Amino acid sequence: SIGAMGDSFYEYLLKLWLQGGKEETKYRRAYDRAMKGIMDKLIHISRPNYLTYVAELKYGKIIHKMDHLACFLGGNLALGAYTHPLGLESSEAQRQLKTGKQLAYTCYQMYSRFDSGLSPEYVDFRNGKNDFEKGRDAPYYLLRPEVSETMFILYHLTKDPVYREWGWEIFQAIEEQTKTDSAYAAIKDVDTMEKEDRMESFFMAETLKYLYLLQNDNHTIDLLNTHVFNTEAHPLKILSLVT
């Protein structure tokens, strides 16, 4: 799975290499090997609208579902492409970047296709008339950060304004559907919009941070030269810059 219980491993293969000044090449080699395996074996295309998604592999069987958690991969692939040892124009980097952009679009669709504008915890791809449907046993929205993270990274690297537009739509849906008198609430079902009496700490620590940075260019974060975000959205400096 690229979602729950597996996502941070793949993220840190790349980021350990970056934070260490690109000197510990074993992490980069492991990352590229893992990304090739994911793209060769787990990336699929839906019907009828040809959305790119990352499936799961369980006991040798492909499970055509995609977690919201897996949406971190779009940004991670883009970051890996822009820092690729063979250069951004290499075929491997271009494949990673193209796949990352395609996954980002699918993750945006996971929000925009529901009337609430919010994504369920996962979607099932069934190649029906709507490409996917909300997970039957997980229709809830927990204010997760992975899509916001990917939108920020892709905008930061490419400066394509579409990622800002998608992020702004997501923020507006969050503001409209989850805001309460005292905080922001998780949602039990993205169709019924019944609120839960809880707000996960990652909402402020990650989701809002990425959405803010996405819309604001007045910051010193530089993912290509000076900073690495850990999996909890803390910006850390490249080790050679730490005094």
GROMACS .gro file of N, CA and C in nm, residues 41-179:
model
  417
   41LYS      N    1   0.374  -0.142  -1.160
   41LYS     CA    2   0.281  -0.244  -1.110
   41LYS      C    3   0.153  -0.189  -1.046
   42LEU      N    4   0.157  -0.067  -0.993
   42LEU     CA    5   0.041  -0.018  -0.917
   42LEU      C    6  -0.032   0.098  -0.982
   43ILE      N    7   0.028   0.163  -1.079
   43ILE     CA    8  -0.040   0.274  -1.146
   43ILE      C    9  -0.137   0.218  -1.251
   44HIS      N   10  -0.261   0.263  -1.242
   44HIS     CA   11  -0.366   0.218  -1.335
   44HIS      C   12  -0.442   0.340  -1.387
   45ILE      N   13  -0.519   0.317  -1.492
   45ILE     CA   14  -0.598   0.422  -1.556
   45ILE      C   15  -0.745   0.382  -1.550
   46SER      N   16  -0.829   0.472  -1.503
   46SER     CA   17  -0.971   0.442  -1.488
   46SER      C   18  -1.045   0.462  -1.621
   47ARG      N   19  -1.166   0.415  -1.624
   47ARG     CA   20  -1.259   0.440  -1.733
   47ARG      C   21  -1.388   0.495  -1.671
   48PRO      N   22  -1.454   0.589  -1.740
   48PRO     CA   23  -1.432   0.629  -1.879
   48PRO      C   24  -1.344   0.752  -1.897
   49ASN      N   25  -1.298   0.815  -1.788
   49ASN     CA   26  -1.232   0.946  -1.800
   49ASN      C   27  -1.081   0.941  -1.784
   50TYR      N   28  -1.024   0.823  -1.780
   50TYR     CA   29  -0.879   0.805  -1.787
   50TYR      C   30  -0.806   0.879  -1.674
   51LEU      N   31  -0.853   0.857  -1.552
   51LEU     CA   32  -0.785   0.911  -1.435
   51LEU      C   33  -0.674   0.815  -1.392
   52THR      N   34  -0.560   0.870  -1.362
   52THR     CA   35  -0.447   0.790  -1.315
   52THR      C   36  -0.460   0.770  -1.164
   53TYR      N   37  -0.448   0.647  -1.118
   53TYR     CA   38  -0.457   0.622  -0.974
   53TYR      C   39  -0.357   0.515  -0.934
   54VAL      N   40  -0.324   0.513  -0.807
   54VAL     CA   41  -0.232   0.412  -0.755
   54VAL      C   42  -0.312   0.311  -0.674
   55ALA      N   43  -0.310   0.187  -0.719
   55ALA     CA   44  -0.387   0.080  -0.656
   55ALA      C   45  -0.305   0.017  -0.543
   56GLU      N   46  -0.361  -0.085  -0.481
   56GLU     CA   47  -0.293  -0.159  -0.375
   56GLU      C   48  -0.268  -0.303  -0.421
   57LEU      N   49  -0.166  -0.362  -0.366
   57LEU     CA   50  -0.132  -0.500  -0.396
   57LEU      C   51  -0.141  -0.581  -0.267
   58LYS      N   52  -0.229  -0.679  -0.264
   58LYS     CA   53  -0.251  -0.758  -0.142
   58LYS      C   54  -0.246  -0.906  -0.177
   59TYR      N   55  -0.144  -0.974  -0.124
   59TYR     CA   56  -0.126  -1.118  -0.151
   59TYR      C   57  -0.128  -1.147  -0.301
   60GLY      N   58  -0.062  -1.061  -0.376
   60GLY     CA   59  -0.051  -1.082  -0.520
   60GLY      C   60  -0.171  -1.036  -0.601
   61LYS      N   61  -0.273  -0.980  -0.535
   61LYS     CA   62  -0.393  -0.936  -0.604
   61LYS      C   63  -0.404  -0.784  -0.601
   62ILE      N   64  -0.435  -0.725  -0.716
   62ILE     CA   65  -0.452  -0.581  -0.725
   62ILE      C   66  -0.588  -0.541  -0.668
   63ILE      N   67  -0.588  -0.446  -0.576
   63ILE     CA   68  -0.711  -0.392  -0.518
   63ILE      C   69  -0.726  -0.251  -0.574
   64HIS      N   70  -0.833  -0.228  -0.647
   64HIS     CA   71  -0.849  -0.101  -0.719
   64HIS      C   72  -0.915   0.004  -0.629
   65LYS      N   73  -0.840   0.045  -0.528
   65LYS     CA   74  -0.882   0.151  -0.439
   65LYS      C   75  -0.764   0.244  -0.416
   66MET      N   76  -0.796   0.369  -0.385
   66MET     CA   77  -0.690   0.467  -0.359
   66MET      C   78  -0.726   0.547  -0.236
   67ASP      N   79  -0.637   0.545  -0.137
   67ASP     CA   80  -0.656   0.622  -0.014
   67ASP      C   81  -0.628   0.770  -0.037
   68HIS      N   82  -0.697   0.852   0.041
   68HIS     CA   83  -0.658   0.993   0.046
   68HIS      C   84  -0.512   1.004   0.089
   69LEU      N   85  -0.468   0.919   0.180
   69LEU     CA   86  -0.330   0.919   0.226
   69LEU      C   87  -0.231   0.903   0.110
   70ALA      N   88  -0.270   0.828   0.008
   70ALA     CA   89  -0.180   0.803  -0.105
   70ALA      C   90  -0.160   0.926  -0.192
   71CYS      N   91  -0.239   1.029  -0.170
   71CYS     CA   92  -0.227   1.149  -0.253
   71CYS      C   93  -0.098   1.227  -0.227
   72PHE      N   94  -0.025   1.193  -0.122
   72PHE     CA   95   0.107   1.254  -0.103
   72PHE      C   96   0.199   1.223  -0.221
   73LEU      N   97   0.172   1.112  -0.290
   73LEU     CA   98   0.266   1.061  -0.390
   73LEU      C   99   0.281   1.157  -0.508
   74GLY      N  100   0.176   1.231  -0.541
   74GLY     CA  101   0.188   1.324  -0.652
   74GLY      C  102   0.299   1.426  -0.630
   75GLY      N  103   0.300   1.487  -0.513
   75GLY     CA  104   0.404   1.584  -0.481
   75GLY      C  105   0.539   1.520  -0.464
   76ASN      N  106   0.541   1.403  -0.404
   76ASN     CA  107   0.669   1.335  -0.381
   76ASN      C  108   0.736   1.297  -0.513
   77LEU      N  109   0.657   1.249  -0.609
   77LEU     CA  110   0.713   1.215  -0.740
   77LEU      C  111   0.767   1.340  -0.810
   78ALA      N  112   0.696   1.451  -0.797
   78ALA     CA  113   0.742   1.574  -0.859
   78ALA      C  114   0.874   1.620  -0.797
   79LEU      N  115   0.883   1.613  -0.665
   79LEU     CA  116   1.007   1.653  -0.597
   79LEU      C  117   1.122   1.561  -0.638
   80GLY      N  118   1.094   1.432  -0.649
   80GLY     CA  119   1.196   1.338  -0.694
   80GLY      C  120   1.241   1.365  -0.836
   81ALA      N  121   1.148   1.408  -0.921
   81ALA     CA  122   1.182   1.439  -1.061
   81ALA      C  123   1.271   1.562  -1.070
   82TYR      N  124   1.237   1.666  -0.995
   82TYR     CA  125   1.313   1.791  -1.001
   82TYR      C  126   1.452   1.777  -0.940
   83THR      N  127   1.473   1.676  -0.858
   83THR     CA  128   1.604   1.655  -0.795
   83THR      C  129   1.674   1.531  -0.848
   84HIS      N  130   1.626   1.478  -0.958
   84HIS     CA  131   1.679   1.352  -1.010
   84HIS      C  132   1.827   1.365  -1.046
   85PRO      N  133   1.910   1.267  -1.008
   85PRO     CA  134   2.054   1.274  -1.039
   85PRO      C  135   2.084   1.286  -1.189
   86LEU      N  136   1.995   1.234  -1.274
   86LEU     CA  137   2.017   1.242  -1.418
   86LEU      C  138   1.959   1.370  -1.479
   87GLY      N  139   1.898   1.453  -1.397
   87GLY     CA  140   1.842   1.579  -1.446
   87GLY      C  141   1.693   1.568  -1.475
   88LEU      N  142   1.626   1.681  -1.469
   88LEU     CA  143   1.482   1.685  -1.489
   88LEU      C  144   1.441   1.639  -1.627
   89GLU      N  145   1.526   1.661  -1.727
   89GLU     CA  146   1.489   1.624  -1.864
   89GLU      C  147   1.513   1.477  -1.895
   90SER      N  148   1.570   1.403  -1.801
   90SER     CA  149   1.591   1.260  -1.825
   90SER      C  150   1.457   1.188  -1.836
   91SER      N  151   1.456   1.076  -1.904
   91SER     CA  152   1.330   1.003  -1.926
   91SER      C  153   1.270   0.955  -1.794
   92GLU      N  154   1.353   0.914  -1.701
   92GLU     CA  155   1.303   0.866  -1.573
   92GLU      C  156   1.239   0.979  -1.493
   93ALA      N  157   1.305   1.095  -1.490
   93ALA     CA  158   1.250   1.210  -1.419
   93ALA      C  159   1.120   1.256  -1.483
   94GLN      N  160   1.116   1.258  -1.614
   94GLN     CA  161   0.994   1.301  -1.683
   94GLN      C  162   0.878   1.205  -1.657
   95ARG      N  163   0.909   1.077  -1.648
   95ARG     CA  164   0.803   0.981  -1.616
   95ARG      C  165   0.749   1.005  -1.476
   96GLN      N  166   0.840   1.030  -1.380
   96GLN     CA  167   0.797   1.057  -1.243
   96GLN      C  168   0.713   1.184  -1.237
   97LEU      N  169   0.757   1.289  -1.306
   97LEU     CA  170   0.684   1.415  -1.303
   97LEU      C  171   0.546   1.401  -1.367
   98LYS      N  172   0.540   1.336  -1.481
   98LYS     CA  173   0.411   1.317  -1.549
   98LYS      C  174   0.314   1.239  -1.461
   99THR      N  175   0.363   1.132  -1.399
   99THR     CA  176   0.277   1.052  -1.312
   99THR      C  177   0.231   1.133  -1.191
  100GLY      N  178   0.323   1.212  -1.133
  100GLY     CA  179   0.288   1.295  -1.019
  100GLY      C  180   0.178   1.394  -1.053
  101LYS      N  181   0.188   1.458  -1.168
  101LYS     CA  182   0.086   1.554  -1.211
  101LYS      C  183  -0.048   1.485  -1.234
  102GLN      N  184  -0.043   1.366  -1.293
  102GLN     CA  185  -0.167   1.293  -1.319
  102GLN      C  186  -0.234   1.252  -1.189
  103LEU      N  187  -0.156   1.207  -1.092
  103LEU     CA  188  -0.212   1.171  -0.962
  103LEU      C  189  -0.271   1.292  -0.891
  104ALA      N  190  -0.205   1.407  -0.904
  104ALA     CA  191  -0.258   1.529  -0.842
  104ALA      C  192  -0.396   1.563  -0.898
  105TYR      N  193  -0.413   1.546  -1.028
  105TYR     CA  194  -0.544   1.573  -1.089
  105TYR      C  195  -0.649   1.476  -1.036
  106THR      N  196  -0.613   1.350  -1.025
  106THR     CA  197  -0.707   1.251  -0.971
  106THR      C  198  -0.746   1.287  -0.828
  107CYS      N  199  -0.649   1.327  -0.748
  107CYS     CA  200  -0.677   1.363  -0.609
  107CYS      C  201  -0.768   1.486  -0.601
  108TYR      N  202  -0.749   1.580  -0.691
  108TYR     CA  203  -0.840   1.694  -0.699
  108TYR      C  204  -0.982   1.646  -0.733
  109GLN      N  205  -0.992   1.551  -0.825
  109GLN     CA  206  -1.123   1.497  -0.862
  109GLN      C  207  -1.190   1.425  -0.745
  110MET      N  208  -1.110   1.368  -0.656
  110MET     CA  209  -1.166   1.302  -0.538
  110MET      C  210  -1.240   1.401  -0.449
  111TYR      N  211  -1.205   1.527  -0.458
  111TYR     CA  212  -1.278   1.634  -0.388
  111TYR      C  213  -1.392   1.688  -0.474
  112SER      N  214  -1.360   1.727  -0.596
  112SER     CA  215  -1.454   1.807  -0.676
  112SER      C  216  -1.576   1.728  -0.721
  113ARG      N  217  -1.567   1.596  -0.727
  113ARG     CA  218  -1.679   1.519  -0.779
  113ARG      C  219  -1.789   1.493  -0.676
  114PHE      N  220  -1.763   1.527  -0.551
  114PHE     CA  221  -1.867   1.513  -0.448
  114PHE      C  222  -1.931   1.649  -0.424
  115ASP      N  223  -2.061   1.649  -0.402
  115ASP     CA  224  -2.134   1.775  -0.388
  115ASP      C  225  -2.079   1.862  -0.275
  116SER      N  226  -2.027   1.799  -0.172
  116SER     CA  227  -1.972   1.873  -0.059
  116SER      C  228  -1.839   1.939  -0.092
  117GLY      N  229  -1.774   1.893  -0.199
  117GLY     CA  230  -1.641   1.942  -0.232
  117GLY      C  231  -1.531   1.880  -0.149
  118LEU      N  232  -1.564   1.776  -0.072
  118LEU     CA  233  -1.468   1.709   0.015
  118LEU      C  234  -1.448   1.565  -0.029
  119SER      N  235  -1.331   1.511   0.003
  119SER     CA  236  -1.296   1.375  -0.038
  119SER      C  237  -1.324   1.275   0.074
  120PRO      N  238  -1.372   1.157   0.042
  120PRO     CA  239  -1.380   1.051   0.143
  120PRO      C  240  -1.241   0.996   0.175
  121GLU      N  241  -1.235   0.908   0.273
  121GLU     CA  242  -1.107   0.851   0.316
  121GLU      C  243  -1.040   0.771   0.204
  122TYR      N  244  -1.119   0.705   0.122
  122TYR     CA  245  -1.065   0.640   0.003
  122TYR      C  246  -1.176   0.628  -0.099
  123VAL      N  247  -1.137   0.599  -0.223
  123VAL     CA  248  -1.234   0.574  -0.329
  123VAL      C  249  -1.204   0.440  -0.394
  124ASP      N  250  -1.310   0.376  -0.442
  124ASP     CA  251  -1.300   0.251  -0.518
  124ASP      C  252  -1.313   0.283  -0.666
  125PHE      N  253  -1.220   0.231  -0.745
  125PHE     CA  254  -1.227   0.246  -0.890
  125PHE      C  255  -1.292   0.122  -0.948
  126ARG      N  256  -1.406   0.142  -1.015
  126ARG     CA  257  -1.485   0.029  -1.066
  126ARG      C  258  -1.509   0.037  -1.216
  127ASN      N  259  -1.445   0.133  -1.282
  127ASN     CA  260  -1.460   0.147  -1.427
  127ASN      C  261  -1.605   0.155  -1.470
  128GLY      N  262  -1.685   0.224  -1.386
  128GLY     CA  263  -1.824   0.251  -1.421
  128GLY      C  264  -1.835   0.388  -1.485
  129LYS      N  265  -1.954   0.441  -1.485
  129LYS     CA  266  -1.975   0.569  -1.553
  129LYS      C  267  -1.909   0.686  -1.480
  130ASN      N  268  -1.874   0.667  -1.352
  130ASN     CA  269  -1.816   0.777  -1.274
  130ASN      C  270  -1.670   0.753  -1.235
  131ASP      N  271  -1.604   0.658  -1.296
  131ASP     CA  272  -1.464   0.627  -1.265
  131ASP      C  273  -1.448   0.567  -1.126
  132PHE      N  274  -1.497   0.637  -1.023
  132PHE     CA  275  -1.481   0.589  -0.885
  132PHE      C  276  -1.603   0.624  -0.801
  133GLU      N  277  -1.611   0.560  -0.686
  133GLU     CA  278  -1.715   0.591  -0.588
  133GLU      C  279  -1.652   0.591  -0.450
  134LYS      N  280  -1.717   0.655  -0.356
  134LYS     CA  281  -1.660   0.664  -0.222
  134LYS      C  282  -1.650   0.526  -0.158
  135GLY      N  283  -1.548   0.507  -0.075
  135GLY     CA  284  -1.531   0.381  -0.006
  135GLY      C  285  -1.651   0.348   0.080
  136ARG      N  286  -1.702   0.229   0.067
  136ARG     CA  287  -1.827   0.194   0.134
  136ARG      C  288  -1.815   0.194   0.286
  137ASP      N  289  -1.698   0.158   0.336
  137ASP     CA  290  -1.683   0.153   0.481
  137ASP      C  291  -1.601   0.270   0.535
  138ALA      N  292  -1.575   0.369   0.450
  138ALA     CA  293  -1.497   0.485   0.495
  138ALA      C  294  -1.541   0.610   0.418
  139PRO      N  295  -1.665   0.653   0.437
  139PRO     CA  296  -1.714   0.770   0.364
  139PRO      C  297  -1.677   0.902   0.430
  140TYR      N  298  -1.596   0.896   0.535
  140TYR     CA  299  -1.570   1.014   0.617
  140TYR      C  300  -1.455   1.098   0.563
  141TYR      N  301  -1.452   1.222   0.611
  141TYR     CA  302  -1.346   1.318   0.578
  141TYR      C  303  -1.283   1.365   0.708
  142LEU      N  304  -1.153   1.345   0.722
  142LEU     CA  305  -1.084   1.372   0.849
  142LEU      C  306  -0.997   1.497   0.845
  143LEU      N  307  -1.015   1.583   0.745
  143LEU     CA  308  -0.934   1.705   0.732
  143LEU      C  309  -0.788   1.674   0.700
  144ARG      N  310  -0.766   1.569   0.625
  144ARG     CA  311  -0.630   1.521   0.599
  144ARG      C  312  -0.552   1.619   0.509
  145PRO      N  313  -0.416   1.613   0.516
  145PRO     CA  314  -0.332   1.710   0.447
  145PRO      C  315  -0.271   1.666   0.313
  146GLU      N  316  -0.283   1.541   0.274
  146GLU     CA  317  -0.199   1.491   0.163
  146GLU      C  318  -0.224   1.563   0.031
  147VAL      N  319  -0.350   1.595   0.002
  147VAL     CA  320  -0.378   1.662  -0.125
  147VAL      C  321  -0.326   1.805  -0.121
  148SER      N  322  -0.344   1.872  -0.009
  148SER     CA  323  -0.291   2.009   0.005
  148SER      C  324  -0.140   2.009  -0.009
  149GLU      N  325  -0.076   1.908   0.047
  149GLU     CA  326   0.070   1.894   0.037
  149GLU      C  327   0.114   1.883  -0.108
  150THR      N  328   0.049   1.796  -0.182
  150THR     CA  329   0.084   1.776  -0.322
  150THR      C  330   0.061   1.903  -0.404
  151MET      N  331  -0.049   1.974  -0.377
  151MET     CA  332  -0.076   2.098  -0.450
  151MET      C  333   0.033   2.202  -0.422
  152PHE      N  334   0.075   2.212  -0.296
  152PHE     CA  335   0.180   2.308  -0.262
  152PHE      C  336   0.311   2.272  -0.333
  153ILE      N  337   0.352   2.147  -0.326
  153ILE     CA  338   0.480   2.107  -0.385
  153ILE      C  339   0.479   2.130  -0.536
  154LEU      N  340   0.371   2.091  -0.603
  154LEU     CA  341   0.366   2.107  -0.747
  154LEU      C  342   0.363   2.255  -0.787
  155TYR      N  343   0.292   2.337  -0.712
  155TYR     CA  344   0.295   2.480  -0.745
  155TYR      C  345   0.434   2.537  -0.717
  156HIS      N  346   0.493   2.500  -0.606
  156HIS     CA  347   0.625   2.550  -0.568
  156HIS      C  348   0.730   2.518  -0.676
  157LEU      N  349   0.719   2.400  -0.734
  157LEU     CA  350   0.817   2.357  -0.833
  157LEU      C  351   0.785   2.407  -0.973
  158THR      N  352   0.660   2.404  -1.012
  158THR     CA  353   0.623   2.433  -1.151
  158THR      C  354   0.570   2.574  -1.174
  159LYS      N  355   0.519   2.636  -1.067
  159LYS     CA  356   0.453   2.767  -1.074
  159LYS      C  357   0.328   2.765  -1.164
  160ASP      N  358   0.274   2.649  -1.188
  160ASP     CA  359   0.149   2.639  -1.265
  160ASP      C  360   0.034   2.681  -1.174
  161PRO      N  361  -0.040   2.788  -1.208
  161PRO     CA  362  -0.145   2.839  -1.120
  161PRO      C  363  -0.262   2.746  -1.099
  162VAL      N  364  -0.274   2.641  -1.179
  162VAL     CA  365  -0.387   2.549  -1.162
  162VAL      C  366  -0.384   2.484  -1.024
  163TYR      N  367  -0.265   2.462  -0.969
  163TYR     CA  368  -0.257   2.398  -0.837
  163TYR      C  369  -0.305   2.492  -0.728
  164ARG      N  370  -0.282   2.621  -0.745
  164ARG     CA  371  -0.339   2.720  -0.653
  164ARG      C  372  -0.491   2.720  -0.663
  165GLU      N  373  -0.541   2.714  -0.784
  165GLU     CA  374  -0.687   2.715  -0.804
  165GLU      C  375  -0.751   2.594  -0.738
  166TRP      N  376  -0.693   2.477  -0.759
  166TRP     CA  377  -0.748   2.356  -0.698
  166TRP      C  378  -0.741   2.364  -0.545
  167GLY      N  379  -0.628   2.412  -0.494
  167GLY     CA  380  -0.613   2.425  -0.350
  167GLY      C  381  -0.713   2.524  -0.292
  168TRP      N  382  -0.739   2.632  -0.363
  168TRP     CA  383  -0.836   2.730  -0.316
  168TRP      C  384  -0.977   2.671  -0.312
  169GLU      N  385  -1.012   2.591  -0.411
  169GLU     CA  386  -1.142   2.523  -0.411
  169GLU      C  387  -1.154   2.432  -0.289
  170ILE      N  388  -1.049   2.358  -0.260
  170ILE     CA  389  -1.050   2.268  -0.145
  170ILE      C  390  -1.064   2.347  -0.016
  171PHE      N  391  -0.990   2.456  -0.004
  171PHE     CA  392  -1.001   2.539   0.117
  171PHE      C  393  -1.142   2.594   0.133
  172GLN      N  394  -1.202   2.640   0.026
  172GLN     CA  395  -1.337   2.694   0.034
  172GLN      C  396  -1.436   2.587   0.081
  173ALA      N  397  -1.419   2.462   0.032
  173ALA     CA  398  -1.507   2.354   0.075
  173ALA      C  399  -1.488   2.324   0.224
  174ILE      N  400  -1.363   2.324   0.269
  174ILE     CA  401  -1.335   2.302   0.410
  174ILE      C  402  -1.401   2.412   0.494
  175GLU      N  403  -1.385   2.536   0.451
  175GLU     CA  404  -1.440   2.649   0.524
  175GLU      C  405  -1.592   2.642   0.530
  176GLU      N  406  -1.653   2.605   0.421
  176GLU     CA  407  -1.799   2.602   0.414
  176GLU      C  408  -1.858   2.483   0.487
  177GLN      N  409  -1.795   2.367   0.475
  177GLN     CA  410  -1.858   2.244   0.522
  177GLN      C  411  -1.814   2.200   0.661
  178THR      N  412  -1.697   2.240   0.707
  178THR     CA  413  -1.646   2.182   0.832
  178THR      C  414  -1.632   2.281   0.946
  179LYS      N  415  -1.643   2.410   0.918
  179LYS     CA  416  -1.621   2.510   1.022
  179LYS      C  417  -1.734   2.509   1.125
   0.00000   0.00000   0.00000
